[in-house]
Short mmCIF file of C-alpha atoms in Angstrom, two decimals:
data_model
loop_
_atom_site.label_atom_id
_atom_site.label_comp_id
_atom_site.label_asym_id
_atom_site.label_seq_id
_atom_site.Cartn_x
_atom_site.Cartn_y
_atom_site.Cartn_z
CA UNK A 13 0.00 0.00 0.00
CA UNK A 14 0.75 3.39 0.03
CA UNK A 15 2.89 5.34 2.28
CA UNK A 16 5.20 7.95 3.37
CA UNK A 17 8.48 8.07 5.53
CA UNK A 18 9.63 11.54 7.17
CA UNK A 19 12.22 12.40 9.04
CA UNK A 20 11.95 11.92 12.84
CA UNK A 21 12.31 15.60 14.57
CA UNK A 22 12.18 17.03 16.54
CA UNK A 23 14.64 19.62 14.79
CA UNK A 24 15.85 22.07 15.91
CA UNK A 25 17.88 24.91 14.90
CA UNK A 26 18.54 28.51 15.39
CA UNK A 27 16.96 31.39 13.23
CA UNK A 28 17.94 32.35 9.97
CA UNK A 29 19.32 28.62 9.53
CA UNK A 30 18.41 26.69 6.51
CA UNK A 31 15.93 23.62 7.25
CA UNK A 32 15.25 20.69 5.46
CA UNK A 33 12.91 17.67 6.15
CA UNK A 34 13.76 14.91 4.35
CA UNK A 35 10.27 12.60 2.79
CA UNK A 36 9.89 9.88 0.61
CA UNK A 37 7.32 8.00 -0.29
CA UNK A 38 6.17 4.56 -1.74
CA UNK A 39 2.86 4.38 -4.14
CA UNK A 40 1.27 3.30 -7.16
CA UNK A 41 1.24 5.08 -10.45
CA UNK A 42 1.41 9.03 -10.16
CA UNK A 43 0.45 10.25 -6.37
CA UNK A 44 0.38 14.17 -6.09
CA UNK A 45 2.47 15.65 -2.65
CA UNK A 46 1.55 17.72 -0.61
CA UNK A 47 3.30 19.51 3.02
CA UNK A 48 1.05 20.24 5.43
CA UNK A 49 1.71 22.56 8.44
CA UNK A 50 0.23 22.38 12.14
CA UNK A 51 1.29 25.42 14.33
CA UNK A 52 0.64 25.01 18.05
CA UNK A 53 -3.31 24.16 18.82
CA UNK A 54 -4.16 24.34 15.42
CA UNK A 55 -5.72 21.91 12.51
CA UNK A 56 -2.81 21.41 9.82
CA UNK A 57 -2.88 23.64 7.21
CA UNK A 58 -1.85 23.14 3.64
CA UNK A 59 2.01 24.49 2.95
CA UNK A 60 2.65 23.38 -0.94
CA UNK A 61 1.58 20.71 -3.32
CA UNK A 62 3.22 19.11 -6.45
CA UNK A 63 1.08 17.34 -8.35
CA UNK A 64 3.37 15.82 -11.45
CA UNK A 65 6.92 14.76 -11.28
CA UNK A 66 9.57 17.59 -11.57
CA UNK A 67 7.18 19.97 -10.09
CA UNK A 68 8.08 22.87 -7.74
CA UNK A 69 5.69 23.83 -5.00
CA UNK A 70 6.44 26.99 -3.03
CA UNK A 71 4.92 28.83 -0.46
CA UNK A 72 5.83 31.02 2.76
CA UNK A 73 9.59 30.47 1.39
CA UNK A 74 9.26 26.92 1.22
CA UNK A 75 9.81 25.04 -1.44
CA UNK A 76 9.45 21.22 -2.55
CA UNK A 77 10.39 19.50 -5.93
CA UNK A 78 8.78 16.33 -6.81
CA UNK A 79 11.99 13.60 -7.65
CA UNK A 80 10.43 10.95 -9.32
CA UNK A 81 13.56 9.21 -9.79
CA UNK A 82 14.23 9.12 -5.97
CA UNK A 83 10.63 9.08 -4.92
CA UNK A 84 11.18 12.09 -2.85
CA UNK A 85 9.85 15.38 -1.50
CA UNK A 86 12.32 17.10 0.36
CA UNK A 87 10.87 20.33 1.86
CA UNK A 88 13.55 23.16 2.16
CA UNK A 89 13.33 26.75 3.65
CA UNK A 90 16.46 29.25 3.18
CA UNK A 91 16.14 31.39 6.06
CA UNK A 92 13.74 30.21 9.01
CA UNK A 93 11.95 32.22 11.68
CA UNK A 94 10.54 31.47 15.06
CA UNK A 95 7.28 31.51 13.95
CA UNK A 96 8.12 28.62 11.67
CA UNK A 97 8.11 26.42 14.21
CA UNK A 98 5.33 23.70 13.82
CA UNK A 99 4.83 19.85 13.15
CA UNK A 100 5.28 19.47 9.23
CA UNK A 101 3.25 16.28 7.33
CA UNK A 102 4.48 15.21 4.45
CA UNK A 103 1.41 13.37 2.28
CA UNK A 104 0.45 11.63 -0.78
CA UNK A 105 -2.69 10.63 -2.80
CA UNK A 106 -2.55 8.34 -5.51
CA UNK A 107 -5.97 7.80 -7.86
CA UNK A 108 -5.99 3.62 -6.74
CA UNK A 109 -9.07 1.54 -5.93
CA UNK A 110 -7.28 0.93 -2.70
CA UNK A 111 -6.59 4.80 -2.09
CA UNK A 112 -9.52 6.01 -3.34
CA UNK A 113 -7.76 9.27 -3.55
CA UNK A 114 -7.47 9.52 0.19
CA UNK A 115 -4.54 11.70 1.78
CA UNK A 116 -2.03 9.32 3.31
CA UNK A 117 0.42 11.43 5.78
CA UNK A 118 3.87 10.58 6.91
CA UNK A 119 4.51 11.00 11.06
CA UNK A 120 5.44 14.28 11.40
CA UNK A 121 8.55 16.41 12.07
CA UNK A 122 8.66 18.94 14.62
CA UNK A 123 10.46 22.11 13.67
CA UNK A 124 11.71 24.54 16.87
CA UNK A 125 13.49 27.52 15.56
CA UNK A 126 14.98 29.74 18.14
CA UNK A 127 16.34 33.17 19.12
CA UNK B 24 -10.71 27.17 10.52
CA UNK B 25 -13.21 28.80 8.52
CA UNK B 26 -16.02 26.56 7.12
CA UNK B 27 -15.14 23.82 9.31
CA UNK B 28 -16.01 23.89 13.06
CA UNK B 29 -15.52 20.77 15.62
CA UNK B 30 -17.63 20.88 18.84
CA UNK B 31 -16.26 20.14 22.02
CA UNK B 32 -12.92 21.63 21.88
CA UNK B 33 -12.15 19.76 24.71
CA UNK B 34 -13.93 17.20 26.49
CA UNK B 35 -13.11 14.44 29.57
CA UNK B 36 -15.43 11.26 30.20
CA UNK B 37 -15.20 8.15 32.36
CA UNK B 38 -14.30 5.29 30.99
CA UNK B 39 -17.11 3.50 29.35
CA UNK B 40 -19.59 6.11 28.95
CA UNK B 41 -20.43 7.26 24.97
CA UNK B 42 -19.18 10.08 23.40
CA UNK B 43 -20.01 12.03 20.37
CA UNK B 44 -17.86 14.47 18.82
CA UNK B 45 -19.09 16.59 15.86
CA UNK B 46 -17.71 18.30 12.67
CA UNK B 47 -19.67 20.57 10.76
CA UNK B 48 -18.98 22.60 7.32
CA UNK B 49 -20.26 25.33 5.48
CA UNK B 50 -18.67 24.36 2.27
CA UNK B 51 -20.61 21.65 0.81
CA UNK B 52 -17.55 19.63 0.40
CA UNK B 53 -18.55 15.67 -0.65
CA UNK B 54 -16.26 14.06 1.61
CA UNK B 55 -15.48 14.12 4.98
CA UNK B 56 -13.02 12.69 7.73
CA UNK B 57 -12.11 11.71 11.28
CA UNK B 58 -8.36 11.35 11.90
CA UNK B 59 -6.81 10.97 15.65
CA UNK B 60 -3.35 12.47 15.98
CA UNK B 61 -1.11 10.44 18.58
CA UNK B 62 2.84 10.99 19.56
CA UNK B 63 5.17 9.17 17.16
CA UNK B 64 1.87 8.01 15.11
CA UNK B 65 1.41 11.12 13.03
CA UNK B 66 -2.51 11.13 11.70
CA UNK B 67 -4.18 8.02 11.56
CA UNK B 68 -7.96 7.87 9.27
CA UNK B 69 -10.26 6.38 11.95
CA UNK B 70 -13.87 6.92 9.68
CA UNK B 71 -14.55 8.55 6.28
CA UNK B 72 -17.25 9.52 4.85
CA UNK B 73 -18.29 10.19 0.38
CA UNK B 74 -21.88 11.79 0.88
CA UNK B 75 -25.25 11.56 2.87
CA UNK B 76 -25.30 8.31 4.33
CA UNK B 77 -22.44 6.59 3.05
CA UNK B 78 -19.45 6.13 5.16
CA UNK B 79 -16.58 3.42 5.41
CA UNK B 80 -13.82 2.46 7.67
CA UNK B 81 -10.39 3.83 7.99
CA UNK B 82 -7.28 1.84 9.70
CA UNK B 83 -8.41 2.55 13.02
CA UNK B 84 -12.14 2.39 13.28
CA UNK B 85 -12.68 -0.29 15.79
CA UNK B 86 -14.37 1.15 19.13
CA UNK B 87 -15.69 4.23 16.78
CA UNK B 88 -18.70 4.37 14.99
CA UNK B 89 -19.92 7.75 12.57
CA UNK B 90 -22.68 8.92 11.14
CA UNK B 91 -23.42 11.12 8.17
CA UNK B 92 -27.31 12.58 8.05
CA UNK B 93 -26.89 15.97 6.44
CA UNK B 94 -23.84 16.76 3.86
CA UNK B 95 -23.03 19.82 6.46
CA UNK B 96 -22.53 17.42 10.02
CA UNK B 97 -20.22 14.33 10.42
CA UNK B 98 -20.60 12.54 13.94
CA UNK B 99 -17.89 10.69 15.44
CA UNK B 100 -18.91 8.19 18.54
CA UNK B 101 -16.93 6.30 21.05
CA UNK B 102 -19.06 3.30 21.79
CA UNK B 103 -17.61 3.30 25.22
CA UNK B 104 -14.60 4.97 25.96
CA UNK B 105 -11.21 3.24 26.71
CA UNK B 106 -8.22 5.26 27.97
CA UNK B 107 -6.60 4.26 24.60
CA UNK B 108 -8.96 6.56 23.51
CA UNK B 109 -7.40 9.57 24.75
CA UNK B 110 -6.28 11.70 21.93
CA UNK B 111 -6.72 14.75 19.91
CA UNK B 112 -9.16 14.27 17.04
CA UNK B 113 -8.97 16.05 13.49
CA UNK B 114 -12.15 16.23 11.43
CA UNK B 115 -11.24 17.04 7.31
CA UNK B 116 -13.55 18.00 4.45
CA UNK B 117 -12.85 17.69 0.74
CA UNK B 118 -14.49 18.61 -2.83
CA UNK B 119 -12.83 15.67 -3.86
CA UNK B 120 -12.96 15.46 -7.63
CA UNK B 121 -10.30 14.55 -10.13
CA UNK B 122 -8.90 18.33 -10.43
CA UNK B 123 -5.31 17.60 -8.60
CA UNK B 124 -4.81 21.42 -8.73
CA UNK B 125 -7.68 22.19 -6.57
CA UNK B 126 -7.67 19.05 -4.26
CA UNK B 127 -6.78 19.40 -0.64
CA UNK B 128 -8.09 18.93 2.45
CA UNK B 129 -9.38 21.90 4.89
CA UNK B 130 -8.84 20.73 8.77
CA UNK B 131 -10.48 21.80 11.72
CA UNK B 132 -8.85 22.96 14.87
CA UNK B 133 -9.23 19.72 17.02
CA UNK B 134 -11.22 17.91 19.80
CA UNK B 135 -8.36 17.06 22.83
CA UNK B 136 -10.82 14.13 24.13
CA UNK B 137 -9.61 12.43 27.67
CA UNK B 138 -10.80 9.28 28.65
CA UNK B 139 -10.62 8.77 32.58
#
């Protein structure tokens, strides 16, 4: 079946560093990515998306390419803040009878940033 | 977040007693979901559901039951709660569709349930 490995955080670093979260992923045919973001007592909110291979999503600064060739979907940031610290989910959907086009999410990585 | 509301925010029950947690939209989105969020688990799809009355299991539905009676409400009941139950719920609404540029997923902000 489908699925996706992150990174095990937490991570932490100071501000202005330059963060990556590594994610790969395993899945029939063509899933779209996607990064979600949950910030302290919050729902998770969608970051980026790539829906065909050598895509680029961006937002906020951060940016993910869909790798095909390494089934990957590294999210990278140049320059963090504080307030970019959160749990990030990496997650697919593939278009299977299994799936059903369902969002399947990796674990989580937790992101601290500080002063 | 807007369009999506869960009610409790927070809740604690005794063991064994029934609980009912609810997720309403103002989006008319087809589908709809229940996830629990544990430590080191990530989001785990307990119930889903594709329209009015038509729901189906997700990889952690035993001990939770839903119901879906209006496109705008999606229940999610504990039979009879276990501590195991203790966790912080996610309800999730989709259009769905086969547009991948306009598919995602809107969350709401949570239900912290503790079971006692």
């Amino acid at each position: 079946g489908d699925s996706v490995t992150q990174m095990e955080g937490p991570v932490t670093l100071s501000e202005e560093a330059f963060l990556t979260i590594n994610c790969t992923y395993t899945a029939t045919g063509y899933p779209s990515l996607f990064w979600y973001v949950q910030y302290p007592g919050e729902g998770l909110q969608l970051l980026l998306k790539a829906t065909k291979a050598d895509d680029k999503g961006s937002n906020k600064g951060f940016e993910a390419t869909y790798r095909k060739e390494t089934t990957s979907f590294h999210l990278e940031k140049g320059s963090v803040q504080v307030s970019d610290s959160a749990v990030y989910f990496c997650a697919l959907r593939s278009m299977t009878t299994d799936s059903w086009g369902k969002l399947q999410f990796g674990a989580g990585t937790q992101v601290v940033v500080t002063p | 977040d807007a369009g999506i509301t869960q009610s409790p925010r927070h809740k604690v029950t005794e063991t064994g007693t029934p609980v009912t947690l609810r997720c309403h939209q103002t989006e008319n989105h087809r589908y709809m979901y229940w996830y629990r969020q544990d430590p080191g688990h990530g989001l785990r799809l307990i119930h889903y559901s594709y329209g009015v009355k038509d729901t189906d299991k997700g990889e952690v539905s035993d001990g939770y039951s839903v119901s879906r009676s209006k496109t705008e409400d999606f229940l999610l009941t504990l039979e009879s709660a276990t501590s195991s139950q203790t966790s912080v719920y996610f309800c999730a609404i989709s259009a769905g569709g086969m547009r991948e540029e306009n598919y995602g997923y809107t969350f709401g902000s949570g239900t912290r349930l503790t079971v006692v």
